[in-house]
Coordinates of C-alpha atoms in Angstrom, one line a residue:
M256 CA 8.4 -5.1 7.8
R257 CA 11.0 -2.7 5.6
S258 CA 12.5 -0.1 7.4
P259 CA 11.5 2.6 6.8
P260 CA 13.9 5.2 4.7
A261 CA 15.2 7.7 8.4
L262 CA 16.0 4.0 9.9
L263 CA 18.9 2.8 7.0
S264 CA 21.2 3.5 4.8
R265 CA 20.2 2.7 1.7
S266 CA 22.8 0.8 -1.0
A267 CA 23.0 3.2 -3.6
G268 CA 24.7 0.5 -5.5
L269 CA 21.3 -2.1 -5.7
A270 CA 21.8 -3.7 -9.5
A271 CA 18.9 -2.4 -11.5
A272 CA 17.3 -1.6 -15.5
I273 CA 15.1 1.7 -14.6
V274 CA 14.5 4.5 -16.8
S275 CA 15.1 7.9 -17.8
V276 CA 13.1 9.9 -20.1
F277 CA 11.5 13.0 -19.9
L278 CA 8.1 12.9 -19.8
L279 CA 6.6 16.7 -20.5
G280 CA 9.6 18.7 -22.2
A281 CA 12.0 20.9 -20.6
A282 CA 11.8 22.3 -17.4
P283 CA 14.0 25.1 -15.3
R284 CA 16.6 22.2 -14.5
A285 CA 16.7 24.1 -10.3
A286 CA 12.9 21.9 -10.4
R287 CA 15.1 18.4 -12.0
A288 CA 16.0 15.8 -9.0
D289 CA 19.7 14.8 -9.1
R290 CA 21.6 13.0 -11.4
P291 CA 19.1 9.6 -10.5
H292 CA 21.2 6.0 -8.9
K293 CA 20.2 3.6 -11.0
P294 CA 20.2 3.4 -14.9
A295 CA 17.8 3.5 -17.5
L296 CA 15.5 0.6 -18.0
H297 CA 13.9 1.0 -21.6
G298 CA 11.0 -1.5 -22.9
Q299 CA 9.6 -2.2 -25.7
H300 CA 7.2 -5.8 -25.3
W301 CA 7.5 -5.3 -21.5
V302 CA 8.4 -4.6 -18.1
A303 CA 8.4 -6.0 -14.5
I304 CA 9.2 -4.3 -11.4
T305 CA 8.6 -5.1 -7.9
G306 CA 10.5 -5.0 -4.5
K307 CA 12.8 -7.4 -5.0
P308 CA 15.7 -8.4 -8.1
L309 CA 14.7 -12.2 -8.0
G310 CA 10.8 -11.2 -7.9
A311 CA 11.4 -9.1 -11.5
Q312 CA 12.9 -11.8 -12.1
A313 CA 10.3 -14.3 -12.0
G314 CA 8.4 -11.7 -13.8
S315 CA 10.3 -11.6 -16.8
M316 CA 10.8 -15.4 -16.7
I317 CA 7.1 -16.1 -17.7
F318 CA 7.4 -13.3 -19.9
Q319 CA 9.5 -14.8 -21.8
R320 CA 7.1 -17.3 -22.3
G321 CA 4.9 -15.4 -23.8
G322 CA 3.1 -14.1 -21.1
N323 CA 1.2 -10.9 -20.6
A324 CA 1.3 -8.6 -18.4
V325 CA -1.3 -9.8 -15.5
D326 CA 0.2 -13.4 -15.9
A327 CA 3.8 -11.6 -14.8
A328 CA 2.2 -9.7 -12.5
C329 CA 0.8 -13.0 -10.3
A330 CA 4.0 -14.6 -10.6
M331 CA 5.8 -12.2 -9.6
L332 CA 3.0 -11.4 -6.6
G333 CA 3.6 -15.3 -6.4
A334 CA 8.0 -14.6 -5.7
V335 CA 8.0 -11.5 -3.4
S336 CA 5.1 -13.4 -1.1
T337 CA 7.4 -16.8 -1.3
M338 CA 10.1 -14.4 -0.1
W339 CA 8.6 -12.3 2.9
D340 CA 9.2 -8.6 0.8
T341 CA 7.3 -7.6 3.8
L342 CA 3.9 -9.5 2.6
S343 CA 3.5 -13.2 3.1
W344 CA 0.9 -15.4 1.6
G345 CA -2.1 -15.0 4.0
G346 CA -1.9 -11.2 3.3
E347 CA -4.3 -9.3 1.2
T348 CA -4.1 -8.0 -2.2
Q349 CA -5.1 -5.0 -4.6
A350 CA -4.7 -4.2 -8.2
L351 CA -5.3 -2.5 -10.9
I352 CA -5.8 -3.4 -14.1
Y353 CA -5.7 -1.5 -17.6
D354 CA -8.0 -4.2 -19.8
P355 CA -6.6 -3.2 -23.6
I356 CA -9.7 -4.9 -24.5
K357 CA -12.5 -3.3 -23.1
K358 CA -10.6 -0.5 -22.3
K359 CA -11.5 -0.3 -19.2
V360 CA -9.6 -0.3 -15.2
I361 CA -10.7 -3.0 -13.5
G362 CA -10.3 -2.5 -10.0
I363 CA -8.6 -6.1 -7.8
N364 CA -10.7 -6.5 -4.4
A365 CA -9.2 -9.5 -2.0
L366 CA -8.7 -7.7 1.3
G367 CA -9.8 -10.3 4.6
V368 CA -12.1 -9.7 6.5
A369 CA -12.0 -10.2 10.3
P370 CA -13.6 -13.6 11.1
S371 CA -16.1 -14.6 13.2
G372 CA -15.5 -13.7 16.9
A373 CA -13.8 -10.1 16.7
T374 CA -16.2 -7.3 17.4
P375 CA -15.3 -4.2 19.5
D376 CA -16.2 -6.4 23.1
F377 CA -14.0 -8.8 22.4
F378 CA -11.0 -7.0 22.1
K379 CA -12.3 -4.2 24.8
N380 CA -12.6 -7.1 26.8
Q381 CA -8.6 -8.1 26.4
K382 CA -8.1 -4.3 27.7
L383 CA -7.3 -3.7 24.2
K384 CA -7.6 0.2 22.4
Y385 CA -7.1 -1.4 19.4
P386 CA -7.4 -5.3 17.7
P387 CA -3.5 -5.6 17.9
E388 CA -0.6 -6.0 16.1
F389 CA 1.0 -9.0 16.4
G390 CA 0.2 -12.9 16.9
P391 CA -3.4 -15.1 15.3
L392 CA -5.8 -11.9 16.7
A393 CA -4.0 -9.6 14.7
A394 CA -4.8 -11.7 11.1
V395 CA -8.1 -10.7 8.9
T396 CA -8.3 -13.8 6.0
P397 CA -5.9 -14.7 3.4
G398 CA -6.2 -12.3 0.4
T399 CA -3.6 -13.3 -1.3
P400 CA -3.8 -16.5 -2.6
G401 CA -7.7 -15.5 -3.9
G402 CA -6.2 -12.2 -5.6
L403 CA -3.6 -13.9 -7.2
L404 CA -6.0 -16.6 -8.5
V405 CA -9.1 -14.0 -9.5
M406 CA -6.3 -12.1 -11.4
L407 CA -4.3 -15.2 -13.4
A408 CA -8.2 -17.1 -14.7
E409 CA -10.1 -13.8 -15.4
Y410 CA -7.0 -11.6 -17.3
G411 CA -4.3 -14.0 -17.3
T412 CA -3.5 -16.2 -20.2
M413 CA -0.9 -19.1 -18.6
S414 CA -1.7 -22.0 -16.3
L415 CA -1.2 -21.8 -12.5
G416 CA 1.3 -24.4 -13.1
D417 CA 3.5 -22.3 -15.0
V418 CA 3.0 -18.9 -13.2
L419 CA 3.7 -20.5 -9.7
G420 CA 6.5 -22.1 -11.4
P421 CA 9.2 -19.2 -9.4
A422 CA 7.6 -19.2 -6.1
I423 CA 7.4 -23.7 -5.9
Q424 CA 11.6 -23.4 -6.6
L425 CA 11.7 -20.1 -4.0
A426 CA 10.2 -22.1 -1.1
E427 CA 12.3 -25.1 -2.0
G428 CA 15.1 -22.9 -1.0
Y429 CA 16.9 -19.8 -2.0
P430 CA 19.7 -17.9 -1.0
I431 CA 18.3 -15.1 1.5
E432 CA 19.0 -11.3 1.1
T433 CA 21.1 -9.5 4.1
E434 CA 17.7 -7.1 4.9
L435 CA 15.2 -10.5 5.8
S436 CA 17.8 -12.2 7.8
R437 CA 18.2 -8.9 9.6
V438 CA 14.5 -8.5 9.9
I439 CA 14.4 -12.5 11.2
E440 CA 17.3 -12.2 13.9
R441 CA 15.5 -8.4 15.0
N442 CA 12.4 -10.0 15.8
K443 CA 13.4 -13.6 16.6
A444 CA 11.6 -12.7 20.5
K445 CA 8.2 -12.8 18.8
I446 CA 8.8 -15.1 16.2
K447 CA 10.0 -17.6 19.0
Q448 CA 6.0 -17.1 20.9
W449 CA 4.9 -19.5 17.4
P450 CA 6.1 -22.8 17.1
Y451 CA 5.6 -22.9 13.6
A452 CA 7.2 -18.9 12.1
K453 CA 9.9 -20.3 15.2
A454 CA 11.1 -23.8 12.9
V455 CA 11.2 -21.6 9.2
M456 CA 12.0 -18.4 10.1
L457 CA 15.2 -19.6 13.1
P458 CA 16.5 -23.0 11.3
H459 CA 19.7 -22.3 14.6
P460 CA 18.4 -22.6 17.5
G461 CA 20.8 -21.6 20.3
K462 CA 23.2 -20.0 18.2
E463 CA 24.2 -16.4 18.4
L464 CA 22.7 -15.6 14.8
E465 CA 19.1 -17.6 14.9
A466 CA 17.7 -16.2 10.8
P467 CA 19.5 -17.7 8.6
A468 CA 22.5 -16.3 7.5
P469 CA 22.8 -13.7 4.8
G470 CA 22.7 -15.9 1.2
E471 CA 21.9 -19.3 3.0
L472 CA 19.3 -21.3 1.3
F473 CA 16.0 -19.8 3.0
R474 CA 13.7 -23.2 2.9
Q475 CA 10.3 -23.3 3.3
P476 CA 9.0 -26.3 2.9
D477 CA 5.2 -27.0 4.1
L478 CA 4.6 -23.7 2.1
A479 CA 6.0 -25.5 -1.3
A480 CA 3.9 -27.6 -0.5
T481 CA 1.3 -25.9 -0.5
L482 CA 1.7 -24.4 -3.5
K483 CA 1.8 -27.9 -4.8
K484 CA -1.2 -28.7 -3.8
L485 CA -3.0 -25.5 -5.9
V486 CA -0.7 -26.8 -9.2
E487 CA -2.6 -30.4 -8.0
A488 CA -6.0 -29.6 -7.5
E489 CA -5.5 -27.5 -11.4
A490 CA -3.9 -30.5 -13.1
E491 CA -7.0 -32.5 -11.7
A492 CA -9.2 -30.6 -12.9
L493 CA -7.5 -30.2 -16.5
R494 CA -8.0 -34.4 -16.3
T495 CA -11.7 -34.1 -15.6
G496 CA -11.9 -31.8 -19.0
K497 CA -12.2 -28.5 -17.2
T498 CA -11.3 -24.9 -18.6
R499 CA -8.3 -23.1 -17.7
K500 CA -10.5 -21.1 -16.4
Q501 CA -12.8 -23.4 -14.6
A502 CA -9.1 -25.5 -13.1
I503 CA -7.9 -22.2 -11.7
Y504 CA -10.8 -21.7 -9.4
A505 CA -10.3 -25.2 -8.7
A506 CA -7.1 -24.2 -6.9
Y507 CA -9.0 -21.3 -5.6
D508 CA -11.5 -23.7 -3.8
R509 CA -9.1 -26.2 -2.6
F510 CA -7.3 -22.9 -0.6
Y511 CA -10.7 -22.2 0.8
K512 CA -12.2 -25.2 1.3
G513 CA -10.7 -27.8 1.2
D514 CA -7.1 -29.5 2.8
I515 CA -5.3 -26.0 2.8
A516 CA -7.8 -24.3 4.0
A517 CA -9.1 -26.7 7.2
E518 CA -5.1 -27.1 8.2
L519 CA -5.3 -23.1 8.1
V520 CA -8.0 -23.2 10.5
R521 CA -7.0 -25.5 13.3
S522 CA -4.2 -24.3 13.2
V523 CA -4.8 -20.5 14.2
K524 CA -7.4 -22.1 16.7
E525 CA -4.3 -24.1 18.1
Q526 CA -2.4 -20.3 18.5
G527 CA -5.2 -18.4 19.8
G528 CA -7.4 -17.2 16.7
L529 CA -10.7 -17.2 15.1
F530 CA -10.6 -18.1 11.8
T531 CA -13.6 -21.0 10.8
M532 CA -13.9 -23.1 7.7
D533 CA -17.0 -20.8 7.4
D534 CA -15.4 -17.4 8.0
L535 CA -12.8 -18.6 5.0
A536 CA -15.5 -20.6 2.5
R537 CA -17.4 -17.1 2.8
W538 CA -15.3 -14.7 2.0
Q539 CA -14.0 -13.7 -2.0
V540 CA -12.5 -11.6 -3.9
R541 CA -13.8 -8.6 -5.2
I542 CA -13.6 -7.5 -8.8
E543 CA -15.0 -4.1 -8.9
E544 CA -15.3 0.0 -10.3
P545 CA -12.5 1.9 -9.5
V546 CA -13.0 5.1 -8.9
S547 CA -11.6 8.4 -10.8
T548 CA -10.5 12.4 -10.7
T549 CA -9.3 14.0 -12.6
Y550 CA -6.0 16.2 -13.1
R551 CA -5.4 19.2 -15.8
G552 CA -6.4 16.6 -18.3
I553 CA -5.4 13.4 -16.6
A554 CA -7.7 11.0 -15.5
V555 CA -6.0 9.1 -11.9
Y556 CA -7.4 6.0 -11.1
K557 CA -7.7 4.3 -7.0
L558 CA -9.6 1.7 -5.2
T559 CA -12.1 3.2 -3.3
T560 CA -13.0 3.9 0.4
W561 CA -11.7 0.2 1.5
V562 CA -7.7 1.0 1.1
Q563 CA -6.8 5.2 1.2
G564 CA -6.4 5.7 -2.2
P565 CA -8.6 7.8 -2.8
A566 CA -7.2 10.3 -0.1
M567 CA -4.6 10.9 -2.9
L568 CA -8.0 11.8 -5.6
Q569 CA -9.2 14.5 -2.5
A570 CA -6.1 15.8 -2.2
L571 CA -5.3 16.9 -6.1
N572 CA -8.6 18.2 -6.7
I573 CA -7.6 20.5 -3.7
L574 CA -4.0 21.3 -5.1
E575 CA -5.8 22.1 -8.3
N576 CA -7.1 25.4 -7.4
M577 CA -3.6 26.1 -7.4
D578 CA -0.8 27.2 -9.4
L579 CA 2.3 24.7 -8.1
K580 CA 4.2 24.9 -10.7
A581 CA 4.8 28.7 -10.0
M582 CA 5.7 27.5 -6.2
G583 CA 8.9 26.4 -7.2
Y584 CA 9.3 22.3 -7.1
N585 CA 10.1 21.8 -3.1
S586 CA 9.8 26.2 -2.1
S587 CA 8.6 26.7 1.8
R588 CA 5.3 27.9 -0.2
Y589 CA 4.2 24.7 -2.0
I590 CA 5.8 21.9 0.9
H591 CA 3.5 23.9 3.0
A592 CA 0.4 23.6 0.7
L593 CA 1.3 19.9 0.1
Y594 CA 0.4 19.4 3.4
Q595 CA -2.4 21.5 3.8
A596 CA -3.9 19.7 1.5
M597 CA -3.2 16.7 2.8
S598 CA -4.5 16.7 6.5
L599 CA -7.4 17.9 4.8
A600 CA -7.4 14.9 2.4
F601 CA -6.2 12.8 5.3
S602 CA -8.3 13.4 8.1
D603 CA -11.5 12.7 5.5
R604 CA -9.8 9.5 5.2
D605 CA -9.7 9.0 9.1
F606 CA -13.0 9.3 9.6
Y607 CA -15.1 8.7 6.3
Y608 CA -13.3 5.3 5.4
G609 CA -14.0 2.1 5.5
D610 CA -15.6 -1.0 3.5
P611 CA -18.1 -0.2 0.9
Y612 CA -20.0 -3.7 1.3
V613 CA -21.4 -3.5 4.8
P614 CA -22.7 -0.3 5.5
P615 CA -23.4 2.6 6.3
A616 CA -22.2 3.7 2.6
E617 CA -19.7 5.3 2.6
P618 CA -20.8 9.0 0.9
I619 CA -17.2 8.4 -1.6
K620 CA -19.3 10.8 -4.4
G621 CA -19.3 13.6 -1.6
L622 CA -15.7 13.2 -1.0
L623 CA -14.3 13.2 -4.7
S624 CA -17.0 16.1 -5.8
K625 CA -14.9 18.7 -7.5
A626 CA -17.1 21.2 -5.6
Y627 CA -16.6 19.9 -2.3
A628 CA -12.7 20.4 -3.3
K629 CA -12.9 24.1 -3.4
E630 CA -14.9 24.3 -0.2
R631 CA -11.7 22.6 1.6
Y632 CA -9.4 24.5 0.1
K633 CA -10.7 27.5 1.4
K634 CA -9.6 25.8 4.6
I635 CA -6.1 26.5 4.2
N636 CA -4.4 28.9 6.1
W637 CA -1.1 30.5 3.8
A638 CA 0.5 31.6 7.0
K639 CA 1.0 28.9 9.0
N640 CA 0.0 25.0 9.6
D641 CA -3.2 23.8 10.5
L642 CA -3.0 22.2 14.0
T643 CA -7.2 21.8 14.3
I644 CA -7.8 20.3 10.3
G645 CA -10.6 18.0 11.0
P646 CA -13.3 15.9 8.1
G647 CA -15.2 18.2 6.1
D648 CA -19.9 17.2 5.7
P649 CA -19.1 15.8 2.0
Y650 CA -23.0 15.1 2.6
P651 CA -24.5 17.7 1.3
F652 CA -22.0 16.8 -1.6
Q653 CA -24.3 14.4 -2.6
N654 CA -27.8 16.1 -2.1
E655 CA -27.4 14.5 1.6
K656 CA -27.4 15.2 5.1
N657 CA -24.5 13.5 7.7
P658 CA -25.6 10.8 9.8
F659 CA -22.5 11.3 11.6
R660 CA -22.9 14.9 12.1
A661 CA -22.9 14.9 15.8
L662 CA -19.4 12.7 15.9
L663 CA -17.9 14.8 13.1
D664 CA -18.2 18.2 16.4
R665 CA -16.3 16.4 18.5
W666 CA -13.6 14.7 16.1
R667 CA -10.1 16.3 16.1
T668 CA -7.1 15.0 15.6
T669 CA -4.5 15.9 18.8
G670 CA -2.0 13.9 18.5
T671 CA -3.3 9.8 19.4
G672 CA -6.3 7.9 18.4
A673 CA -9.4 7.5 20.6
A674 CA -7.9 9.7 23.1
A675 CA -7.6 12.2 20.5
T676 CA -11.4 12.6 20.2
T677 CA -12.0 12.5 24.4
A678 CA -10.3 15.7 24.7
A679 CA -11.8 17.1 21.6
A680 CA -14.9 16.5 23.1
T681 CA -13.6 19.0 25.4
P682 CA -14.6 22.9 24.5
G683 CA -12.4 25.0 23.8
A684 CA -10.0 22.0 23.0
A685 CA -9.1 22.8 19.5
A686 CA -8.0 26.9 20.8
M687 CA -5.3 25.0 23.1
L688 CA -4.2 22.5 20.7
V689 CA -0.3 22.7 20.0
A690 CA 2.6 20.9 18.1
D691 CA 3.0 17.5 19.3
N692 CA 6.3 17.4 20.9
R693 CA 7.3 13.8 21.0
P694 CA 9.8 12.9 17.9
V695 CA 9.3 11.2 15.1
D696 CA 11.6 8.5 16.4
D697 CA 12.0 5.2 15.1
A698 CA 9.5 3.6 16.8
F699 CA 6.2 5.6 15.3
L700 CA 8.4 5.5 12.4
R701 CA 8.0 1.2 11.9
E702 CA 4.8 1.6 12.8
F703 CA 3.0 5.1 10.6
T704 CA 5.4 3.7 7.4
A705 CA 4.6 -0.6 8.1
G706 CA 6.2 -1.6 5.0
T707 CA 4.2 -3.4 1.8
T708 CA 5.8 -3.4 -1.9
S709 CA 4.6 -2.6 -5.6
I710 CA 4.4 -4.9 -8.1
E711 CA 4.0 -3.0 -12.0
A712 CA 4.2 -4.8 -15.4
A713 CA 3.1 -3.6 -18.4
D714 CA 3.5 -5.1 -22.4
D715 CA 3.0 -4.4 -25.8
K716 CA -0.5 -6.2 -25.8
G717 CA -2.0 -3.1 -23.5
W718 CA -2.3 -5.1 -20.5
V719 CA -1.1 -3.0 -17.6
V720 CA -1.1 -4.1 -13.9
S721 CA -0.6 -1.9 -10.6
V722 CA -0.6 -4.4 -7.2
T723 CA 0.1 -3.4 -3.7
P724 CA 0.0 -6.3 -1.9
S725 CA 0.9 -6.9 1.8
G726 CA 0.3 -8.6 5.1
G727 CA 2.1 -10.8 7.1
W728 CA 5.1 -9.3 7.5
V729 CA 7.9 -10.0 9.3
P730 CA 7.4 -11.0 12.7
A731 CA 4.1 -13.3 11.3
V732 CA 1.8 -16.5 12.8
I733 CA 2.5 -18.8 10.4
A734 CA -0.8 -21.2 10.3
G735 CA 0.5 -25.1 10.5
K736 CA 2.1 -26.8 8.2
T737 CA 0.5 -24.4 5.0
G738 CA 3.1 -22.4 5.6
V739 CA 1.3 -19.8 5.0
G740 CA 2.3 -16.3 6.5
L741 CA -1.0 -15.0 8.3
S742 CA -1.7 -11.0 8.1
Q743 CA -1.3 -8.5 10.8
R744 CA -3.8 -6.1 9.0
M745 CA -6.5 -6.1 12.1
Q746 CA -4.9 -3.4 14.0
S747 CA -6.3 -0.7 10.8
F748 CA -9.8 -1.1 12.3
V749 CA -11.1 0.8 14.8
L750 CA -13.1 0.4 17.9
D751 CA -14.6 2.8 18.5
A752 CA -17.1 4.6 16.3
A753 CA -16.8 7.9 17.6
E754 CA -13.1 7.4 16.1
N755 CA -14.2 6.3 12.2
P756 CA -18.7 5.5 12.1
F757 CA -17.4 3.3 9.0
N758 CA -14.0 1.8 10.2
V759 CA -14.7 -0.5 13.4
V760 CA -14.7 -4.3 13.9
A761 CA -17.1 -6.6 12.9
P762 CA -16.9 -10.4 11.8
G763 CA -17.2 -10.5 7.6
Q764 CA -15.8 -6.3 7.2
R765 CA -12.5 -5.2 5.4
P766 CA -10.3 -3.0 7.7
R767 CA -9.5 0.3 5.6
V768 CA -6.3 -0.1 4.8
T769 CA -3.3 1.8 3.1
L770 CA -2.6 -0.1 0.3
T771 CA -3.0 1.9 -2.7
P772 CA -2.3 1.3 -6.3
T773 CA -2.4 3.8 -8.9
L774 CA -3.0 4.0 -12.7
A775 CA -3.0 7.1 -15.0
L776 CA -5.2 7.1 -18.7
K777 CA -3.9 10.6 -20.7
D778 CA -6.6 11.1 -23.9
G779 CA -7.8 7.6 -23.0
K780 CA -4.7 5.7 -22.9
P781 CA -2.6 3.9 -20.6
Y782 CA 0.2 7.1 -19.3
L783 CA 1.8 5.8 -15.7
S784 CA 1.4 2.8 -13.5
F785 CA 2.8 4.1 -10.4
A786 CA 3.0 2.7 -6.6
V787 CA 5.6 2.6 -3.1
Q788 CA 4.8 0.6 0.2
G789 CA 5.1 2.6 3.3
G790 CA 2.1 2.9 5.3
D791 CA 0.4 6.0 5.8
T792 CA 3.2 8.0 3.7
Q793 CA 2.4 6.0 0.4
D794 CA -0.1 8.3 -0.8
Q795 CA 1.8 11.4 0.0
N796 CA 4.8 10.2 -1.6
L797 CA 2.7 8.6 -4.5
L798 CA 1.2 12.0 -4.9
Q799 CA 4.6 14.1 -4.8
F800 CA 5.3 11.5 -7.8
F801 CA 2.4 12.1 -9.3
L802 CA 3.3 16.0 -9.4
N803 CA 6.7 15.9 -10.2
V804 CA 6.0 14.5 -13.7
V805 CA 2.9 16.6 -14.1
E806 CA 3.8 19.6 -13.0
F807 CA 7.9 20.4 -13.7
G808 CA 8.1 17.8 -15.6
M809 CA 10.8 15.1 -14.3
N810 CA 11.7 12.3 -16.2
V811 CA 9.5 9.3 -14.7
Q812 CA 13.1 7.7 -13.0
E813 CA 13.7 11.1 -11.8
A814 CA 10.3 12.0 -9.7
C815 CA 10.8 8.1 -8.5
E816 CA 14.0 9.2 -6.5
A817 CA 13.3 13.0 -6.1
A818 CA 13.4 14.2 -2.6
N819 CA 9.7 14.3 -1.7
V820 CA 8.4 15.8 2.4
N821 CA 6.4 13.2 4.8
S822 CA 4.0 14.8 7.1
Y823 CA 2.5 13.0 10.6
Q824 CA -0.7 14.8 11.2
M825 CA -3.0 12.0 9.5
R826 CA -3.7 9.6 12.0
S827 CA -2.0 6.2 11.7
S828 CA -3.7 3.1 10.7
F829 CA -1.4 0.7 13.0
G830 CA -0.6 0.3 16.2
A831 CA -2.3 2.6 19.3
H832 CA -3.4 5.1 15.2
D833 CA -0.7 7.6 16.5
S834 CA 0.1 11.4 14.8
R835 CA 2.7 14.0 15.2
P836 CA 0.5 16.7 14.3
G837 CA 3.0 19.9 12.6
K838 CA 5.9 17.2 12.7
L839 CA 6.8 16.9 8.9
T840 CA 10.7 14.8 7.0
V841 CA 12.1 17.1 4.6
N842 CA 15.6 15.7 2.7
Q843 CA 18.7 16.3 3.6
A844 CA 19.2 18.2 0.5
L845 CA 16.3 20.8 1.4
P846 CA 18.3 24.3 1.8
P847 CA 18.3 25.5 4.9
W848 CA 15.8 29.2 3.9
V849 CA 13.3 26.8 3.1
R850 CA 13.7 25.0 6.5
T851 CA 14.4 28.1 8.3
E852 CA 10.5 29.5 7.1
L853 CA 9.0 26.5 7.5
G854 CA 10.1 26.4 11.1
R855 CA 8.8 29.7 11.3
M856 CA 5.0 28.6 9.7
G857 CA 5.1 26.2 12.4
Y858 CA 6.5 22.8 11.0
T859 CA 8.9 21.2 13.5
L860 CA 11.6 19.3 11.0
D861 CA 13.6 16.7 11.0
S862 CA 16.1 14.6 7.8
A863 CA 16.7 12.0 6.6
A864 CA 19.1 11.2 3.6
R865 CA 16.2 10.0 0.9
T866 CA 13.2 10.3 1.2
S867 CA 11.3 9.0 -2.4
G868 CA 9.8 6.1 -0.6
P869 CA 10.5 3.1 -2.9
I870 CA 8.4 4.5 -5.6
N871 CA 8.4 2.2 -8.3
A872 CA 6.6 3.6 -11.5
I873 CA 5.4 2.9 -15.7
Y874 CA 5.2 5.9 -18.1
F875 CA 4.1 4.5 -21.0
D876 CA 5.8 7.0 -24.6
H877 CA 3.3 7.1 -26.8
D878 CA 5.3 8.7 -29.5
H879 CA 7.7 5.9 -30.0
G880 CA 5.5 3.2 -28.9
T881 CA 8.1 2.4 -25.9
L882 CA 7.7 1.6 -21.9
W883 CA 9.7 3.0 -19.4
G884 CA 10.1 1.8 -16.2
G885 CA 11.4 3.8 -13.2
S886 CA 12.1 2.8 -9.2
S887 CA 13.6 4.2 -6.8
D888 CA 16.7 4.0 -5.1
D889 CA 15.4 4.3 -1.4
G890 CA 14.9 -0.3 -0.6
D891 CA 16.0 -3.3 -2.9
D892 CA 13.4 -3.0 -5.7
Y893 CA 14.4 -3.6 -9.0
G894 CA 12.8 -4.1 -12.7
I895 CA 13.6 -5.9 -16.3
A896 CA 12.7 -4.6 -19.1
W897 CA 12.3 -6.1 -22.8

C-alpha cells in the first residue's frame, strides 16, 4: 500500500500539469499556502486527474477520442487498478457523478460484501479480535469490475473495448514505477504465502531484488486475459443484436456469473477463502441517492453511511457555528476547533455508520441535522482537548428513541478497539482518561492511513466524476488465473455490537469503509470535485481542503498543497482498530508558538514536511467557462487537461 506522508519524502519534481487560480478573491497573504510546487493545469474542454501519470494518460486518451468524463474516469479506474495504485481489480469502487442532463448528483456503491460463512463466531473461533488484515479471509467480494461496468453502461458513451484498451495494454506490460517496485519488495514475505501472487509479483525468485526493478516491464498475462474476456463478452453480445448497454452487462455477467467467477471462486477456496458462486451472483452495484449538507450556501455531497463521508458533513455542520476565518488559518484556536469538531463527528462515525441495506437502519437524518450539530458544538471544551468525546444521540433529532442507548452509555474512545469499550464500562473510567503516550510510529501510520487512489474527471458537456477506488493493495492474494488481486476490506468490520451495532460482520453485508469522493455545488452548478487517499485521514484532509478554498480564499492548487493537520483520536478502520487520543500531526512549517500553545491545550505533536495528503480536485470557473485542476505534491498523482 502507499506509504503515508510521514514515512517517505515525496519528490517535489513529479511532472504534473496542475492548476493555479484564485477562486474567491483576495485574502491576506498569511492565510495562503506557500507558492505551489506543481504547475497550473488549465482546461477548456476536459480534465483528467488520478494517482499515477500513466493513469491520467489513460483518461486523456479517452477524452481525445470523444469520450465523456464517465468514459475517461472508467479508463483511469481500469488503468490504476491494473497498476496496483494501492488497489487492484478485486477491490471496491465508490463514486459520485454529476449528471448535467438530470442536473443531479448520483452515487455509485460498488463495495463488495462479506462472503458466506463470514460471521463473528467464525473469526472469534480463530482467536481474532477483528477479521484479518491480509490473506483470503480479508477479502470481500470484488466490487471494482461491477462499478466500472455499471458506470460505463449507464452514464458513459463508449464501448467497453475502447475504455479497457489502455488497461489491457498496461496488463500486457508496462515500465513499473519505483514506488510499486519498492512496495512489492518490502512485502515479499507475505506475497510468498500466496502462489498466484508470488508468480505475478516476484519474477526474480532467489535474487536480491525479487520484485520487478524500476523501469522493468511488469507483465500480468492472466489479468490481461481476464480483461480481454470481458471485451469478448461485449463483442459477442453486440454480434447477437444487443444494445451497447446490454453488451456491457453481458461482460458484467461473465465476471460475476460465468467462467471468470468460477475460476475466482475455485482459487479463493484453494487458498483458504470463503467465496461462493452465489456470493458473486447475488451481489449488485447500487445506484443511490447521496447525502448532503450546506455550508455557507454551498451544497456538499457525500455517499451515505457505508463510507465515512457523512463525518465530513457532520463536521461542517458543527464548524458552521464558528467564525473560522477570524480565527486565522492554522492558528492554535483554528486547529483546536477542527480537531474537536472532527472528534465529535468521527466518534459518531465509529458507532453509527454501517451498511444502509442491512438492518438496523442508521440514524442518518439525525446525524446530519443542523440542530444536532448545534448540540454537539456546545460540547466543545475551548481550553483543552477533550479525551472523553464519544458518540452523541442523534435519534431525538429524527423523532425516535435510541435502540442502542445502553451500548452508547458504555462507549468511549480510550485507545484501542474492543479494549476501549471494556475499559469505559468501568465506573469512573472517563475521569481516568489521559493522553495516549504511544508514538504515532510507522506501523500505526501504515494501518491508520491505509491508502487508495482518487480519480477526478470533468468535461465541457457538464459531466463530473469523483471516484475513490481502493482494495487489493500490495500485498494481496491473487485469485488464480484471473490475475485479480483481492480486497482486504473485511478488516473494517467489528465482531462485537458494543463497538458499533451497525457494522458487525455478516454474510452479504458491506463493511463501513473510509473511501469518500466529494462533489460540491454552488448555485446549483458544479463548484468543486475532490477526493484523497489515506484511510482514516481522508475526510480530515478533504475537510481542510474545502475550508482552505471557502474560508481562506486559496485557489485549488494552493488548497491541495496546503499544510493540514491530522488527528488520530478516532478509531482506525484497519488492523487492530487502534487510536491515539491527543496525538496530532502538524506541518514542519507550523510556527513554534502555535505548537507551544497546542501543547498547553493537551496535544502531543509530531510533524511532517508534507501534510496535505494526495488530494486531487477540480474547480469549475463558470465566469470564464473553464476547468481548473489541482493535485497535491504529496504523491505520484498527476493531471492532464485540454
